[in-house]
Tab-separated table of C-alpha atoms and ligand atoms in Angstrom:
chain	number	residue	atom	x	y	z
A	60	MET	CA	11.593	1.110	-13.149
A	61	ALA	CA	10.321	-2.330	-14.178
A	62	ALA	CA	8.763	-2.169	-17.620
A	63	ASP	CA	5.629	-3.989	-16.452
A	64	GLN	CA	4.879	-1.188	-13.964
A	65	LEU	CA	4.782	1.487	-16.630
A	66	GLU	CA	1.423	2.964	-17.481
A	67	PHE	CA	0.738	3.215	-21.206
A	68	ILE	CA	-2.547	4.882	-22.127
A	69	GLU	CA	-3.923	2.965	-25.100
A	70	ALA	CA	-6.283	4.483	-27.659
A	71	TRP	CA	-9.729	2.873	-27.726
A	72	THR	CA	-10.988	1.389	-30.960
A	73	PRO	CA	-14.013	3.279	-32.352
A	74	GLU	CA	-16.131	0.243	-31.423
A	75	THR	CA	-15.005	0.398	-27.798
A	76	GLY	CA	-15.499	4.159	-27.609
A	77	ALA	CA	-18.971	3.927	-29.144
A	78	ALA	CA	-20.009	1.047	-26.870
A	79	ARG	CA	-18.892	2.972	-23.783
A	80	VAL	CA	-20.836	6.128	-24.578
A	81	LEU	CA	-23.934	4.249	-25.776
A	82	ALA	CA	-24.000	2.388	-22.454
A	83	GLY	CA	-23.373	5.591	-20.503
A	84	TYR	CA	-26.082	7.437	-22.415
A	85	ALA	CA	-28.622	4.670	-21.830
A	86	ASP	CA	-27.770	4.610	-18.148
A	87	ARG	CA	-27.945	8.381	-17.584
A	88	PHE	CA	-30.611	9.501	-20.052
A	89	GLY	CA	-32.379	6.302	-21.143
A	90	GLY	CA	-32.766	4.973	-24.669
A	91	ARG	CA	-30.490	5.530	-27.642
A	92	PRO	CA	-28.930	8.773	-28.878
A	93	ALA	CA	-29.112	9.919	-32.488
A	94	GLY	CA	-25.481	8.899	-33.023
A	95	VAL	CA	-21.919	8.783	-31.708
A	96	TRP	CA	-19.109	11.128	-32.749
A	97	ALA	CA	-15.408	11.081	-31.932
A	98	ALA	CA	-12.729	13.763	-32.074
A	99	PRO	CA	-9.012	13.305	-31.437
A	100	GLY	CA	-6.622	14.966	-29.036
A	101	ARG	CA	-3.367	16.209	-30.526
A	102	VAL	CA	0.331	16.528	-29.935
A	103	ASN	CA	2.203	19.384	-31.450
A	104	ILE	CA	5.491	18.257	-32.984
A	105	ILE	CA	6.997	21.751	-33.066
A	106	GLY	CA	5.827	25.368	-33.310
A	107	GLU	CA	4.743	26.209	-29.752
A	108	HIS	CA	3.024	29.433	-28.698
A	109	THR	CA	3.213	30.547	-32.294
A	110	ASP	CA	-0.420	30.109	-33.359
A	111	TYR	CA	-1.724	33.303	-31.731
A	112	ASN	CA	1.271	35.126	-33.213
A	113	GLY	CA	0.303	34.330	-36.805
A	114	GLY	CA	3.121	31.768	-36.938
A	115	LEU	CA	3.653	28.141	-37.903
A	116	ALA	CA	2.647	25.074	-35.908
A	117	PHE	CA	2.949	21.414	-36.817
A	118	PRO	CA	0.538	19.163	-34.882
A	119	ILE	CA	-0.659	15.614	-35.423
A	120	ALA	CA	-3.984	14.179	-34.276
A	121	LEU	CA	-3.661	11.364	-31.751
A	122	PRO	CA	-5.439	8.038	-32.129
A	123	HIS	CA	-6.858	8.889	-28.688
A	124	CYS	CA	-10.344	10.406	-28.985
A	125	THR	CA	-13.183	11.871	-26.988
A	126	TYR	CA	-16.441	10.033	-27.764
A	127	VAL	CA	-19.856	11.645	-27.443
A	128	ALA	CA	-23.305	10.049	-27.710
A	129	VAL	CA	-25.677	12.841	-28.694
A	130	ALA	CA	-29.328	13.568	-29.406
A	131	PRO	CA	-31.111	16.887	-29.942
A	132	SER	CA	-32.637	17.790	-26.582
A	133	GLY	CA	-35.914	18.845	-28.202
A	134	ASN	CA	-35.930	22.127	-26.280
A	135	GLU	CA	-33.400	24.840	-25.470
A	136	VAL	CA	-31.727	23.059	-22.569
A	137	ILE	CA	-28.350	21.357	-22.926
A	138	ARG	CA	-27.926	18.360	-20.622
A	139	LEU	CA	-24.597	16.561	-20.315
A	140	ALA	CA	-23.042	13.750	-18.344
A	141	SER	CA	-19.560	12.304	-18.495
A	142	ALA	CA	-17.630	9.292	-17.302
A	143	GLN	CA	-14.967	11.761	-16.173
A	144	ALA	CA	-17.218	14.075	-14.103
A	145	ASP	CA	-19.831	13.660	-11.401
A	146	GLY	CA	-23.425	14.726	-11.770
A	147	LEU	CA	-25.405	16.300	-14.559
A	148	TRP	CA	-24.235	19.525	-16.232
A	149	GLN	CA	-26.995	21.631	-17.664
A	150	VAL	CA	-27.696	25.063	-19.038
A	151	ALA	CA	-30.487	26.799	-20.943
A	152	MET	CA	-29.194	28.216	-24.246
A	153	PRO	CA	-30.577	31.723	-23.589
A	154	ASP	CA	-28.256	31.851	-20.558
A	155	VAL	CA	-25.126	31.151	-22.629
A	156	ALA	CA	-23.125	34.342	-23.123
A	157	PRO	CA	-19.540	35.497	-22.618
A	158	GLY	CA	-18.847	35.835	-18.896
A	159	ALA	CA	-22.198	34.331	-17.842
A	160	ALA	CA	-22.026	32.628	-14.447
A	161	ALA	CA	-24.377	29.862	-15.640
A	162	VAL	CA	-21.752	28.457	-18.022
A	163	ALA	CA	-18.896	27.511	-15.717
A	164	GLY	CA	-17.159	24.138	-15.798
A	165	TRP	CA	-16.529	21.472	-18.414
A	166	GLY	CA	-19.909	21.796	-20.109
A	167	SER	CA	-19.021	25.357	-21.129
A	168	TYR	CA	-16.924	23.896	-23.967
A	169	VAL	CA	-20.045	22.192	-25.323
A	170	ALA	CA	-22.514	25.015	-24.714
A	171	GLY	CA	-19.995	27.427	-26.200
A	172	THR	CA	-19.743	25.319	-29.334
A	173	VAL	CA	-23.514	25.311	-29.883
A	174	TRP	CA	-23.587	29.057	-29.176
A	175	ALA	CA	-20.732	29.809	-31.601
A	176	LEU	CA	-22.199	27.653	-34.392
A	177	ARG	CA	-25.506	29.490	-34.036
A	178	ARG	CA	-23.721	32.834	-34.228
A	179	ARG	CA	-22.584	31.702	-37.654
A	180	GLY	CA	-26.197	31.168	-38.693
A	181	LEU	CA	-26.016	27.387	-38.416
A	182	ALA	CA	-28.946	25.447	-36.997
A	183	ALA	CA	-27.103	23.733	-34.157
A	184	PRO	CA	-29.540	22.074	-31.766
A	185	ALA	CA	-29.329	22.151	-27.993
A	186	VAL	CA	-28.224	18.634	-27.148
A	187	VAL	CA	-28.347	15.828	-24.646
A	188	GLY	CA	-24.933	14.189	-24.569
A	189	TYR	CA	-22.853	11.601	-22.772
A	190	VAL	CA	-19.045	11.927	-22.909
A	191	ASP	CA	-16.229	9.454	-22.351
A	192	SER	CA	-12.616	9.894	-23.380
A	193	CYS	CA	-9.258	8.173	-23.587
A	194	VAL	CA	-7.545	11.546	-24.124
A	195	PRO	CA	-6.052	12.131	-20.683
A	196	PHE	CA	-7.657	15.158	-19.073
A	197	GLY	CA	-5.391	18.100	-18.235
A	198	ALA	CA	-2.396	16.502	-19.957
A	199	GLY	CA	-1.885	19.246	-22.540
A	200	LEU	CA	-3.168	16.909	-25.265
A	201	SER	CA	-6.235	19.006	-26.091
A	202	SER	CA	-8.949	17.121	-24.322
A	203	SER	CA	-10.950	20.359	-24.370
A	204	ALA	CA	-10.618	20.868	-28.125
A	205	ALA	CA	-11.566	17.208	-28.647
A	206	LEU	CA	-14.731	17.818	-26.614
A	207	GLU	CA	-15.662	20.912	-28.630
A	208	CYS	CA	-14.896	19.297	-31.967
A	209	ALA	CA	-16.830	16.092	-31.244
A	210	PHE	CA	-19.918	18.152	-30.390
A	211	ALA	CA	-19.385	20.430	-33.389
A	212	ALA	CA	-19.428	17.359	-35.642
A	213	ALA	CA	-22.571	16.093	-33.909
A	214	CYS	CA	-24.284	19.480	-34.300
A	215	ARG	CA	-23.339	19.582	-37.970
A	216	ASP	CA	-24.919	16.198	-38.614
A	217	LEU	CA	-27.979	16.853	-36.424
A	218	GLY	CA	-28.510	20.439	-37.561
A	219	GLU	CA	-29.906	21.782	-40.774
A	220	PRO	CA	-29.933	19.339	-43.697
A	221	GLY	CA	-27.498	20.455	-46.349
A	222	TRP	CA	-24.744	21.270	-43.904
A	223	ALA	CA	-22.472	18.569	-45.282
A	224	ASP	CA	-19.116	17.272	-44.121
A	225	THR	CA	-16.938	19.377	-46.427
A	226	LEU	CA	-13.589	21.060	-45.866
A	227	PRO	CA	-15.186	24.554	-45.856
A	228	ALA	CA	-17.711	23.324	-43.274
A	229	ARG	CA	-14.889	21.968	-41.139
A	230	ARG	CA	-13.115	25.312	-41.309
A	231	VAL	CA	-16.233	27.038	-40.056
A	232	MET	CA	-16.372	24.489	-37.258
A	233	VAL	CA	-12.748	25.253	-36.362
A	234	GLU	CA	-13.606	28.951	-36.072
A	235	ALA	CA	-16.680	28.217	-33.971
A	236	CYS	CA	-14.782	25.925	-31.598
A	237	ILE	CA	-12.053	28.543	-31.124
A	238	GLU	CA	-14.682	31.150	-30.352
A	239	ALA	CA	-16.376	28.775	-27.900
A	240	GLU	CA	-13.134	28.313	-26.021
A	241	ASN	CA	-12.136	31.984	-26.104
A	242	GLN	CA	-15.512	33.554	-25.357
A	243	ILE	CA	-17.435	31.020	-23.299
A	244	ALA	CA	-14.891	28.684	-21.672
A	245	GLY	CA	-12.593	31.606	-20.878
A	246	ALA	CA	-9.328	30.245	-22.328
A	247	ASN	CA	-7.824	32.683	-24.811
A	248	THR	CA	-6.108	29.947	-26.840
A	249	GLY	CA	-4.909	30.278	-30.398
A	250	GLY	CA	-6.622	27.659	-32.579
A	251	MET	CA	-3.959	25.032	-33.227
A	252	ASP	CA	-5.825	22.395	-31.233
A	253	GLN	CA	-9.177	22.783	-32.968
A	254	SER	CA	-7.474	22.824	-36.392
A	255	ALA	CA	-5.662	19.589	-35.571
A	256	SER	CA	-8.799	17.877	-34.294
A	257	LEU	CA	-10.996	18.828	-37.254
A	258	LEU	CA	-8.550	18.998	-40.180
A	259	ALA	CA	-6.006	16.243	-39.432
A	260	VAL	CA	-5.152	13.654	-42.064
A	261	ALA	CA	-4.095	10.156	-40.974
A	262	ALA	CA	-0.381	9.424	-41.444
A	263	HIS	CA	0.304	13.159	-41.855
A	264	ALA	CA	1.186	16.105	-39.680
A	265	LEU	CA	-0.529	19.399	-40.406
A	266	LEU	CA	1.547	22.457	-41.201
A	267	LEU	CA	-0.607	25.306	-39.930
A	268	ASP	CA	0.190	28.747	-41.210
A	269	CYS	CA	-1.737	30.835	-38.727
A	270	ARG	CA	-1.287	34.009	-40.777
A	271	SER	CA	-2.744	32.745	-44.068
A	272	GLY	CA	-5.003	30.119	-42.492
A	273	GLU	CA	-3.507	27.410	-44.678
A	274	ALA	CA	-3.438	23.882	-43.194
A	275	ARG	CA	-1.169	21.691	-45.311
A	276	PRO	CA	-0.931	17.940	-44.612
A	277	VAL	CA	2.701	16.762	-44.704
A	278	PRO	CA	3.451	13.000	-44.788
A	279	PHE	CA	4.757	11.993	-41.356
A	280	ASP	CA	5.901	8.404	-41.502
A	281	LEU	CA	8.372	7.985	-38.667
A	282	ALA	CA	8.321	4.174	-38.910
A	283	ALA	CA	9.786	4.362	-42.412
A	284	ALA	CA	12.801	6.112	-40.886
A	285	GLY	CA	13.074	3.592	-38.045
A	286	LEU	CA	11.662	6.055	-35.505
A	287	GLU	CA	8.644	6.545	-33.298
A	288	LEU	CA	7.175	9.255	-31.126
A	289	LEU	CA	6.690	8.736	-27.400
A	290	VAL	CA	4.349	11.052	-25.500
A	291	ILE	CA	5.121	11.517	-21.814
A	292	ASP	CA	2.205	12.737	-19.716
A	293	THR	CA	4.018	14.216	-16.713
A	294	ARG	CA	0.763	14.419	-14.761
A	295	ALA	CA	1.894	17.781	-13.452
A	296	PRO	CA	-1.363	19.747	-13.259
A	297	HIS	CA	-1.999	21.855	-16.327
A	298	GLN	CA	-4.590	24.512	-16.962
A	299	LEU	CA	-4.801	27.216	-19.598
A	300	ASN	CA	-7.441	29.504	-18.147
A	301	ASP	CA	-5.522	30.524	-15.035
A	302	GLY	CA	-3.941	33.685	-16.413
A	303	GLN	CA	-0.408	32.497	-17.272
A	304	TYR	CA	-1.274	31.598	-20.858
A	305	ALA	CA	-3.225	34.836	-21.304
A	306	ALA	CA	-0.273	36.792	-19.909
A	307	ARG	CA	2.084	35.293	-22.527
A	308	ARG	CA	-0.357	36.136	-25.270
A	309	ALA	CA	-0.861	39.695	-24.020
A	310	THR	CA	2.905	40.301	-23.899
A	311	CYS	CA	3.271	39.136	-27.506
A	312	GLU	CA	0.400	41.283	-28.708
A	313	ALA	CA	1.758	44.341	-26.903
A	314	ALA	CA	5.217	43.699	-28.373
A	315	ALA	CA	3.789	43.442	-31.892
A	316	GLN	CA	1.974	46.703	-31.353
A	317	ALA	CA	5.120	48.404	-30.054
A	318	LEU	CA	6.966	47.183	-33.147
A	319	GLY	CA	4.199	48.442	-35.424
A	320	VAL	CA	3.333	45.031	-36.879
A	321	ALA	CA	0.069	43.093	-36.940
A	322	THR	CA	1.602	39.992	-35.345
A	323	LEU	CA	5.084	38.754	-34.430
A	324	ARG	CA	5.017	36.684	-37.619
A	325	GLU	CA	5.998	39.904	-39.388
A	326	VAL	CA	9.347	39.920	-37.573
A	327	PRO	CA	11.758	37.860	-39.697
A	328	LEU	CA	14.700	36.094	-38.100
A	329	SER	CA	17.005	38.552	-39.858
A	330	GLY	CA	15.181	41.422	-38.148
A	331	LEU	CA	15.110	39.847	-34.703
A	332	SER	CA	18.030	41.639	-33.094
A	333	ALA	CA	16.785	45.048	-34.256
A	334	ALA	CA	13.332	44.211	-32.898
A	335	LEU	CA	14.772	43.126	-29.559
A	336	ASP	CA	16.803	46.337	-29.340
A	337	ALA	CA	13.664	48.343	-29.949
A	338	LEU	CA	11.779	46.492	-27.199
A	339	ALA	CA	14.554	46.418	-24.615
A	340	GLY	CA	14.079	49.972	-23.396
A	341	LEU	CA	10.292	49.781	-22.947
A	342	PRO	CA	8.597	49.130	-19.609
A	343	ASP	CA	8.493	45.307	-19.339
A	344	GLY	CA	11.171	45.292	-22.040
A	345	PRO	CA	13.277	42.456	-20.599
A	346	VAL	CA	10.268	40.137	-20.478
A	347	ALA	CA	9.102	41.133	-23.960
A	348	VAL	CA	12.593	40.494	-25.341
A	349	LYS	CA	12.536	36.909	-24.100
A	350	ARG	CA	9.024	36.170	-25.291
A	351	VAL	CA	9.614	37.647	-28.741
A	352	ARG	CA	12.926	35.817	-29.116
A	353	HIS	CA	11.127	32.544	-28.467
A	354	VAL	CA	8.326	33.206	-30.933
A	355	VAL	CA	10.517	34.363	-33.812
A	356	THR	CA	13.093	31.581	-33.420
A	357	GLU	CA	10.372	28.960	-32.926
A	358	ILE	CA	8.675	29.905	-36.184
A	359	ASP	CA	12.047	29.520	-37.898
A	360	ARG	CA	12.666	26.132	-36.231
A	361	THR	CA	9.270	24.923	-37.393
A	362	ALA	CA	9.980	25.880	-41.004
A	363	ARG	CA	13.375	24.165	-40.839
A	364	PHE	CA	11.857	21.047	-39.273
A	365	VAL	CA	9.352	20.704	-42.116
A	366	ASP	CA	12.063	21.357	-44.707
A	367	LEU	CA	14.187	18.544	-43.258
A	368	LEU	CA	11.210	16.211	-43.120
A	369	GLU	CA	10.273	16.896	-46.720
A	370	ALA	CA	13.885	16.416	-47.806
A	371	GLY	CA	13.850	12.915	-46.254
A	372	ARG	CA	16.238	14.041	-43.482
A	373	VAL	CA	14.094	13.293	-40.448
A	374	LEU	CA	17.073	11.776	-38.623
A	375	GLU	CA	18.436	15.326	-38.373
A	376	VAL	CA	15.470	17.023	-36.673
A	377	GLY	CA	16.385	16.122	-33.080
A	378	PRO	CA	18.403	19.274	-32.309
A	379	LEU	CA	15.456	21.428	-33.398
A	380	LEU	CA	13.226	19.682	-30.841
A	381	ASP	CA	15.847	20.191	-28.142
A	382	ALA	CA	16.289	23.850	-29.052
A	383	SER	CA	12.519	24.357	-28.967
A	384	HIS	CA	12.400	23.020	-25.422
A	385	GLU	CA	15.267	25.220	-24.289
A	386	SER	CA	13.593	28.269	-25.769
A	387	LEU	CA	10.322	27.407	-24.021
A	388	ARG	CA	12.165	26.831	-20.753
A	389	VAL	CA	14.440	29.852	-20.734
A	390	ASP	CA	12.697	32.486	-22.836
A	391	TYR	CA	9.007	31.636	-22.724
A	392	GLU	CA	9.155	30.245	-19.181
A	393	VAL	CA	6.332	27.751	-19.582
A	394	THR	CA	8.050	24.531	-18.545
A	395	VAL	CA	7.937	22.990	-15.065
A	396	PRO	CA	10.527	20.714	-13.416
A	397	GLN	CA	8.631	17.576	-14.469
A	398	LEU	CA	8.847	18.604	-18.141
A	399	ASP	CA	12.549	19.420	-17.888
A	400	VAL	CA	13.316	16.117	-16.167
A	401	ALA	CA	11.225	14.182	-18.711
A	402	VAL	CA	13.069	15.568	-21.726
A	403	ALA	CA	16.505	15.226	-20.107
A	404	ALA	CA	15.857	11.592	-19.142
A	405	ALA	CA	14.467	10.749	-22.580
A	406	ARG	CA	17.503	12.234	-24.312
A	407	GLU	CA	19.854	10.372	-22.012
A	408	ALA	CA	17.994	7.146	-22.791
A	409	GLY	CA	18.588	7.585	-26.507
A	410	ALA	CA	15.965	10.024	-27.806
A	411	LEU	CA	17.117	11.939	-30.892
A	412	GLY	CA	15.356	14.986	-29.508
A	413	ALA	CA	12.701	15.836	-26.928
A	414	ARG	CA	10.575	18.811	-25.933
A	415	MET	CA	7.494	19.839	-24.047
A	416	THR	CA	4.361	19.976	-26.200
A	417	GLY	CA	1.243	22.133	-25.976
A	418	GLY	CA	0.730	25.101	-23.708
A	419	GLY	CA	3.121	24.013	-20.960
A	420	PHE	CA	2.796	24.810	-17.231
A	421	GLY	CA	2.586	21.038	-16.760
A	422	GLY	CA	1.128	18.664	-19.304
A	423	SER	CA	3.106	16.515	-21.706
A	424	ALA	CA	6.441	16.153	-23.468
A	425	ILE	CA	7.354	14.275	-26.645
A	426	ALA	CA	10.469	12.305	-27.466
A	427	LEU	CA	11.582	11.197	-30.910
A	428	ILE	CA	13.045	7.751	-30.321
A	429	PRO	CA	14.293	4.719	-32.249
A	430	ALA	CA	11.422	2.390	-33.191
A	431	GLY	CA	10.894	-0.205	-30.505
A	432	ALA	CA	12.605	1.794	-27.755
A	433	GLY	CA	9.340	3.021	-26.166
A	434	ARG	CA	9.425	0.862	-23.048
A	435	GLN	CA	13.116	1.438	-22.447
A	436	VAL	CA	12.845	5.226	-22.728
A	437	ALA	CA	9.616	5.236	-20.695
A	438	SER	CA	11.326	3.218	-18.016
A	439	ALA	CA	14.217	5.699	-17.853
A	440	VAL	CA	11.792	8.637	-17.570
A	441	ALA	CA	9.746	6.894	-14.872
A	442	GLY	CA	12.967	6.134	-12.979
A	443	ALA	CA	14.061	9.772	-13.158
A	444	PHE	CA	10.643	10.870	-11.874
A	445	ALA	CA	10.854	8.479	-8.958
A	446	ALA	CA	14.354	9.730	-8.126
A	447	GLU	CA	13.042	13.322	-8.056
A	448	GLY	CA	10.069	12.396	-5.908
A	449	PHE	CA	7.564	13.264	-8.661
A	450	GLY	CA	4.377	11.238	-9.128
A	451	ALA	CA	4.538	8.525	-11.793
A	452	PRO	CA	4.145	9.724	-15.390
A	453	ALA	CA	2.049	7.963	-18.039
A	454	PHE	CA	2.924	7.297	-21.670
A	455	LEU	CA	1.168	7.233	-25.026
A	456	GLY	CA	2.333	6.013	-28.389
A	457	ALA	CA	1.543	8.615	-31.049
A	458	VAL	CA	0.869	7.629	-34.636
A	459	PRO	CA	-0.801	10.425	-36.639
A	460	ALA	CA	-4.526	9.720	-36.834
A	461	GLY	CA	-7.506	11.197	-38.678
A	462	PRO	CA	-9.945	13.989	-37.719
A	463	ALA	CA	-13.284	14.222	-35.909
A	464	ARG	CA	-15.931	11.935	-37.400
A	465	ARG	CA	-19.185	10.089	-36.823
A	466	VAL	CA	-18.537	6.557	-35.574
A	467	ALA	CA	-22.053	5.168	-34.943
B	57	GLA	C1	-2.417	25.476	-26.144
B	57	GLA	C2	-3.360	26.327	-26.959
B	57	GLA	C3	-2.898	26.424	-28.404
B	57	GLA	C4	-1.439	26.817	-28.498
B	57	GLA	C5	-0.585	25.985	-27.548
B	57	GLA	C6	0.839	26.462	-27.488
B	57	GLA	O1	-2.462	24.161	-26.587
B	57	GLA	O2	-4.662	25.786	-26.920
B	57	GLA	O3	-3.724	27.324	-29.102
B	57	GLA	O4	-1.268	28.186	-28.269
B	57	GLA	O5	-1.103	25.989	-26.236
B	57	GLA	O6	1.462	26.259	-28.714
């Protein structure tokens, strides 16, 4: 496909993002908000479907952010509008509760965040907010976590004085945003996305140990090694609250219980075949065997990836990315044809390695490519999509960016 027909989704500058939401706020609510906050989407480099198993994940924050212009509403009603959604979304805080019919739709991520912060004793106000985002929606790049985290940062700064922007405060915000998503938005996700959006460090990836809670920034300078990361948004529809994600999580939790361990993190690679033997004879054994094999090998791949990176051997990580994709395709069964075609085409066009990223069932893939090869690899992927009759994909360049912050 001709390079000039490719769609690259550029990150907005903070000035552009702020100007867009200030204009949108004035138009929809009148006047000026108290401020503007931004929170990034993420791509996970490796360590997929490991977070809710107490495992390792290794995300970076994208330069692409969700921007929110926010003011305290002055009463107990949350009112929201967005450039990406029609109409006004509103709810009264007393109506916000797990399973409540009043909190359906995109605003539930915001209402849930206020609700979860309050449950932690924090004086989060009900808000009026206008949202605009250059994180593509439904692309598996955590647009929902970016929405939660931007509002969490706004609530922190607009809430009780003394609630400062410290690392411990950010960790509390991570917990609250996870609870918002799990309890109010109805997606039983594992926490990697919120950690990336609130704890990321520019120019670093974040090694998340989801058993200890440690989040360790690891320098991630691909350019120094003559490489770059291309994100391929397949535009295959992706959704995490439709039961498939929850089913994977439930299988893992049941397997851990059957093995007598708290999480699958407790199964070392050396104990994998014994664990699989123990599971094989149980009802649903064949499915559990595949899911557990993915999780345990993926945690190992993530550790090896970080070891190679820290040893200055990033040129050798490609096979780990490829193996991660295969494991997610064959054992975890969360890829779709668009993801498989994207990674195959990227590899054929010269990627050192490629894999789906995020929850799967659609969404995005990443390819580790030689610096400067973005348009050529993108063109090969777009050509392969056209040949398969898929809709056109979009592309993002991914340089590790910083966390949620106030921008105006
Ligand atoms: C989604 C979830 C995360 C994580 C990934 C898979 O992005 O929100 O918590 O489980 O899927 O690694």
